[in-house]
Short mmCIF file of C-alpha atoms in Angstrom, two decimals:
data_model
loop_
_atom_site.label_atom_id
_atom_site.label_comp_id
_atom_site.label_asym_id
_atom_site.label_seq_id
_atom_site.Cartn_x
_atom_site.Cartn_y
_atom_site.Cartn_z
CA UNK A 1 8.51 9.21 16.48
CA UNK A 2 8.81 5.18 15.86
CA UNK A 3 8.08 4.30 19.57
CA UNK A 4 11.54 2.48 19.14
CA UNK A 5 14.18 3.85 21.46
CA UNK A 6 18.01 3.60 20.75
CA UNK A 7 20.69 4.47 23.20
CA UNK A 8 23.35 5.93 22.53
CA UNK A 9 22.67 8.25 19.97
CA UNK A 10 26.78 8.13 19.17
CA UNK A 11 29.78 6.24 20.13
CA UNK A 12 32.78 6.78 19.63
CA UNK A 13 35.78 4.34 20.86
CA UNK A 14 39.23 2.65 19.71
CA UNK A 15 40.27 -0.61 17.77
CA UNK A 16 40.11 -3.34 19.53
CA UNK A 17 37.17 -2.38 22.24
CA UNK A 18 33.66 -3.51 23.27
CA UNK A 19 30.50 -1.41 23.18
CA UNK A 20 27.35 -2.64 23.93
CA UNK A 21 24.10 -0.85 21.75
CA UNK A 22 20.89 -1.07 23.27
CA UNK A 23 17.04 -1.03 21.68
CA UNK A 24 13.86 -0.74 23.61
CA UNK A 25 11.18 -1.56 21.16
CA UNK A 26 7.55 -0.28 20.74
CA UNK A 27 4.97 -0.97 23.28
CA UNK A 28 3.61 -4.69 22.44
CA UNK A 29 5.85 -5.80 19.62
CA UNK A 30 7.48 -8.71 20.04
CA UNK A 31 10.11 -8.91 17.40
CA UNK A 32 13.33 -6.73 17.14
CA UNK A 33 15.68 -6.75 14.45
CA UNK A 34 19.07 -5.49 14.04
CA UNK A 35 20.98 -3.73 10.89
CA UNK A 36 23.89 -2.15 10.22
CA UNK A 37 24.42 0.52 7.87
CA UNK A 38 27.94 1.49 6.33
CA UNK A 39 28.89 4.29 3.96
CA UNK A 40 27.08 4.00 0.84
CA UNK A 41 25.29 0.72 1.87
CA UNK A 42 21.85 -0.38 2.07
CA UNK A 43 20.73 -1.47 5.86
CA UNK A 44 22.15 -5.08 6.08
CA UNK A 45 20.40 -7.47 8.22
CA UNK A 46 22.34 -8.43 11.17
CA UNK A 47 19.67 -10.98 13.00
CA UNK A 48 16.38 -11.25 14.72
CA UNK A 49 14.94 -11.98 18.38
CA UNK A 50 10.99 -13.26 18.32
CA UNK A 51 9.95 -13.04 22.56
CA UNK A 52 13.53 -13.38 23.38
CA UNK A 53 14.57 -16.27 21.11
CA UNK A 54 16.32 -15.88 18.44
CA UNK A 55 14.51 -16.45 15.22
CA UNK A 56 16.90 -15.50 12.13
CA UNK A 57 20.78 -14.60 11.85
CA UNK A 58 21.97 -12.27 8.71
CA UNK A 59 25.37 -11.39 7.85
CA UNK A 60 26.63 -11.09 11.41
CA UNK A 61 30.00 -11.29 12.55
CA UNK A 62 31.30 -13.58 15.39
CA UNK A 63 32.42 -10.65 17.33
CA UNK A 64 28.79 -9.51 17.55
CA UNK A 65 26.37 -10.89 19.37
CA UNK A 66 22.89 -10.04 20.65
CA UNK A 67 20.42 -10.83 23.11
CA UNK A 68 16.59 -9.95 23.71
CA UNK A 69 15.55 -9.81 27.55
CA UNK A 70 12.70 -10.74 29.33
CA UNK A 71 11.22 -7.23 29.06
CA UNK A 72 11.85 -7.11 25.04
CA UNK A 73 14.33 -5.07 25.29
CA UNK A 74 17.39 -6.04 22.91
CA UNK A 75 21.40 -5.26 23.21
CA UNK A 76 23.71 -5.81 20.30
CA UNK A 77 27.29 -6.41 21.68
CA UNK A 78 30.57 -5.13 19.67
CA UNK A 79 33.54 -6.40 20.46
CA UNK A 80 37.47 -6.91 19.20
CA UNK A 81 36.37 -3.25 17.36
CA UNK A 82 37.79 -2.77 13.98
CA UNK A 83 37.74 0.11 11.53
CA UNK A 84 35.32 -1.31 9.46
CA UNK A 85 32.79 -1.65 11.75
CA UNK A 86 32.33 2.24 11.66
CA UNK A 87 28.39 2.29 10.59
CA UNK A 88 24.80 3.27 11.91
CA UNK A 89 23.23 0.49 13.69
CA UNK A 90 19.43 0.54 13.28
CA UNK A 91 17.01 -1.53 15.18
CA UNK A 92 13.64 -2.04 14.17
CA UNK A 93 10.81 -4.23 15.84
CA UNK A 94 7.27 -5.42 14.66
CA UNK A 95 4.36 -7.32 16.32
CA UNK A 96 5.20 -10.51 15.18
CA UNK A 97 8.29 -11.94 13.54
CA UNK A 98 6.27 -13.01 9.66
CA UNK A 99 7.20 -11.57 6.82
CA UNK A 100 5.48 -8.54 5.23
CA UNK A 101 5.13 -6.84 8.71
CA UNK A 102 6.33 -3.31 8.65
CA UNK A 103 9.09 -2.97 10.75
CA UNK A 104 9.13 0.25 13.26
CA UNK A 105 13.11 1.84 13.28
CA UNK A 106 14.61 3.37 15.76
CA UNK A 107 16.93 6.50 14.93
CA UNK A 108 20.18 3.96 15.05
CA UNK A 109 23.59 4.93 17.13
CA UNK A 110 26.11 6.17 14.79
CA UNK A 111 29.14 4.28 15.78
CA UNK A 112 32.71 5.57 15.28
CA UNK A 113 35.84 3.24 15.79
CA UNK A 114 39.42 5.40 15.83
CA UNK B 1 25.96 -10.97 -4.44
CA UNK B 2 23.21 -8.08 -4.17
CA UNK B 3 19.13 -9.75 -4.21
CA UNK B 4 17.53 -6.03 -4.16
CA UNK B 5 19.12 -3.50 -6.57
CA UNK B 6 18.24 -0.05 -6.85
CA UNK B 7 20.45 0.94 -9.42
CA UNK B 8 19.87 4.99 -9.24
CA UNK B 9 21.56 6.15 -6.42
CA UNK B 10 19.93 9.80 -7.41
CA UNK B 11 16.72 11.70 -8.59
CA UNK B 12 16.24 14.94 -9.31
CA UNK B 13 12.54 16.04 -9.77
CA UNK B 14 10.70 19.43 -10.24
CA UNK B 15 7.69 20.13 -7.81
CA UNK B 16 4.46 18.73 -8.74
CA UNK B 17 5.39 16.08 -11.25
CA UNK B 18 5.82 12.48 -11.12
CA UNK B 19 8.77 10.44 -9.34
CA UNK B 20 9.08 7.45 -10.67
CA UNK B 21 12.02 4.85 -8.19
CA UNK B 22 12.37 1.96 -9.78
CA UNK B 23 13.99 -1.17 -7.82
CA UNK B 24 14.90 -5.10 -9.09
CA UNK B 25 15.26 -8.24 -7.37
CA UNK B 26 16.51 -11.57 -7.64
CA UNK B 27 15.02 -13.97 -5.38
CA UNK B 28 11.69 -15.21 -6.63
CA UNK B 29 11.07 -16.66 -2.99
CA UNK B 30 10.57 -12.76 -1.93
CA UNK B 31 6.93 -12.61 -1.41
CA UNK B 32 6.42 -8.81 0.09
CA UNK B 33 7.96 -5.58 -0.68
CA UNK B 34 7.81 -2.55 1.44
CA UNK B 35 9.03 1.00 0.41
CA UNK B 36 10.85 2.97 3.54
CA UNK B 37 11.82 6.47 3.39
CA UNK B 38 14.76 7.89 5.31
CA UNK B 39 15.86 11.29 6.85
CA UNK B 40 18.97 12.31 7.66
CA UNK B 41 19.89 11.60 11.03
CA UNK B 42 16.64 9.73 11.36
CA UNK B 43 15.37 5.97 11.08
CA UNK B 44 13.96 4.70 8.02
CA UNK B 45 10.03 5.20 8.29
CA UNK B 46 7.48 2.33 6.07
CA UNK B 47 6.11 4.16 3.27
CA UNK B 48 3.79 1.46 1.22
CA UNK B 49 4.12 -2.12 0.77
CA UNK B 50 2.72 -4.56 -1.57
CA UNK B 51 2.34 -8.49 -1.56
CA UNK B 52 3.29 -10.45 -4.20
CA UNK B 53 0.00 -12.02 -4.98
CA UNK B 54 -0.73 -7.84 -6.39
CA UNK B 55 0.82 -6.07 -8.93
CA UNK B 56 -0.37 -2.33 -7.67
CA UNK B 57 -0.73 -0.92 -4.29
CA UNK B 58 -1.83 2.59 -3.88
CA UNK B 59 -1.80 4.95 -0.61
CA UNK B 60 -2.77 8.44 -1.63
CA UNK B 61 0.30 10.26 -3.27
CA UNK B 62 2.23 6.85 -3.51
CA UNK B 63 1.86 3.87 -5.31
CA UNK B 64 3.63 0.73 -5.87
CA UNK B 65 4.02 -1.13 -8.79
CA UNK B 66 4.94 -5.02 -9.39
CA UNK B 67 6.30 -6.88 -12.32
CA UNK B 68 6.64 -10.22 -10.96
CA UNK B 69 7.88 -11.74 -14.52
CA UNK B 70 10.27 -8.98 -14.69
CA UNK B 71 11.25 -9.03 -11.28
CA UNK B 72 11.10 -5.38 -10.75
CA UNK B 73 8.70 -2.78 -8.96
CA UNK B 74 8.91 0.68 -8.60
CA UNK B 75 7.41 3.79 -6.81
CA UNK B 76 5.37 6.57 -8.14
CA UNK B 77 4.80 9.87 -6.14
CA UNK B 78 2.02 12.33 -7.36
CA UNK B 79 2.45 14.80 -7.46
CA UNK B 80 6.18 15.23 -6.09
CA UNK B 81 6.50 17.64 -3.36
CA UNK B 82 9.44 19.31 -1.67
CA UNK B 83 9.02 17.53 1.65
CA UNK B 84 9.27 14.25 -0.40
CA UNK B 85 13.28 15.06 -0.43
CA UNK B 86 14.31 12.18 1.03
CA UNK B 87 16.90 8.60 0.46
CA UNK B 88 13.95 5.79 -0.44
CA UNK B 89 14.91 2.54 0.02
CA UNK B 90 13.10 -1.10 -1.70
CA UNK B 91 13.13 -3.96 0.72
CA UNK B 92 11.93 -7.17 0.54
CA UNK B 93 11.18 -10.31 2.80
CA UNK B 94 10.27 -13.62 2.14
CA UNK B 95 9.86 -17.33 3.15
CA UNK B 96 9.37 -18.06 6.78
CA UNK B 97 11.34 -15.15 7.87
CA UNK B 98 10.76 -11.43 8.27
CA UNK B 99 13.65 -9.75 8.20
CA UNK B 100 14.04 -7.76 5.81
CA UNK B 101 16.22 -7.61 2.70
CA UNK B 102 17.18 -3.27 1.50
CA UNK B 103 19.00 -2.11 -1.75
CA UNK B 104 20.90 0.72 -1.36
CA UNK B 105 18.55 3.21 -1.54
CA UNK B 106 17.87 6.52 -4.21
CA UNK B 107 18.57 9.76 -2.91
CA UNK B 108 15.39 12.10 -4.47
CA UNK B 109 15.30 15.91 -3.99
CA UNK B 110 11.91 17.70 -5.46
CA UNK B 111 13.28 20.85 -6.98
CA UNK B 112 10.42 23.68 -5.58
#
């Protein structure tokens, strides 16, 4: 066990909809990261929250967006849902936000757009 | 355009001998590289990381090589055990930020 929580496990909705993924991350670390990983893909970097700022975007769509709260917690927001966006979405956090710090993952919410 | 490459998507190993996962990159402004190993239906877990100021990192059964010239590193597990069956993906991070930057990963099973 990570110490990284994910909810939900899996999702399942239609074209066109909003879901809202949500990440609490390990006691004391500061920094959460989001990825997403589709079929036969590598995890691809979707962006970064350091204490509830946001520190680094990745390859993330406008319909996405995220937001880290005052109690660290983080919620990635899907919306206008298309097929493609079918994928695991992991979220990881560390202590601090430099890089070389391993990066704790949660198990990810397997999302499924019909 | 892909910056980490690992360009075996497979590996098929008998107990007890050496796994070798080999992974390339492009980006000379990567400065660390971290190993994760993934379960099915679970989150990728850190296996070993090295900075780019080493060329070998070792952590009992694992260690991690670096060719900086070459732009390549790889993993070697010794001796390969079942419960090493796993997807392991190469990652990398660099300049001011820390996200992090994963090839596609190798699927390895350790034949018993």
């Amino acid at each position: 066990d990570s110490g990284v929580t994910q909810t939900p496990k899996h999702l399942i909705t239609a074209t066109g909809q909003r879901v809202t993924l949500r990440c609490s991350p390990r006691s004391g670390d500061l920094s959460v990261y989001w990825y997403q990983q589709s079929l036969d893909q590598g995890l691809q970097f979707l962006i970064q929250y350091y204490n509830g700022e946001e520190r680094a975007k990745g390859n993330i769509l406008e319909r996405f967006s995220a937001q880290q709260f005052p109690d660290l917690h983080s919620e990635l927001n899907l919306s206008s849902l298309e097929l493609g966006d079918s994928a695991l979405y992991f979220c990881a956090s560390s202590v601090v936000a430099e890089p070389g710090n391993e990066q704790f993952f949660g198990p990810g919410t397997r999302l499924t757009v019909l | 355009d892909q910056q980490v490459k690992q360009n075996s998507p497979s590996l098929s190993v008998q107990e007890g001998r050496i796994s070798i996962l080999n992974c390339d990159y492009t980006n000379s402004m990567f400065d660390y590289f971290l190993w994760y190993k993934k379960y099915p239906a679970e989150g990728p877990t850190f296996l070993i990381s090295i900075s780019s100021i080493k060329d070998k990192n070792e952590d009992g059964r694992f260690t991690v090589f670096l060719n900086k010239s070459a732009k390549h590193l790889s993993l070697h597990i010794v001796p390969s055990q079942p419960g090493d069956s796993a997807v392991y993906f190469c990652a990398a991070s660099g300049g001011s930020q820390g996200n992090l930057i994963f090839g596609k990963g190798t699927k390895l099973s350790v034949k018993p």
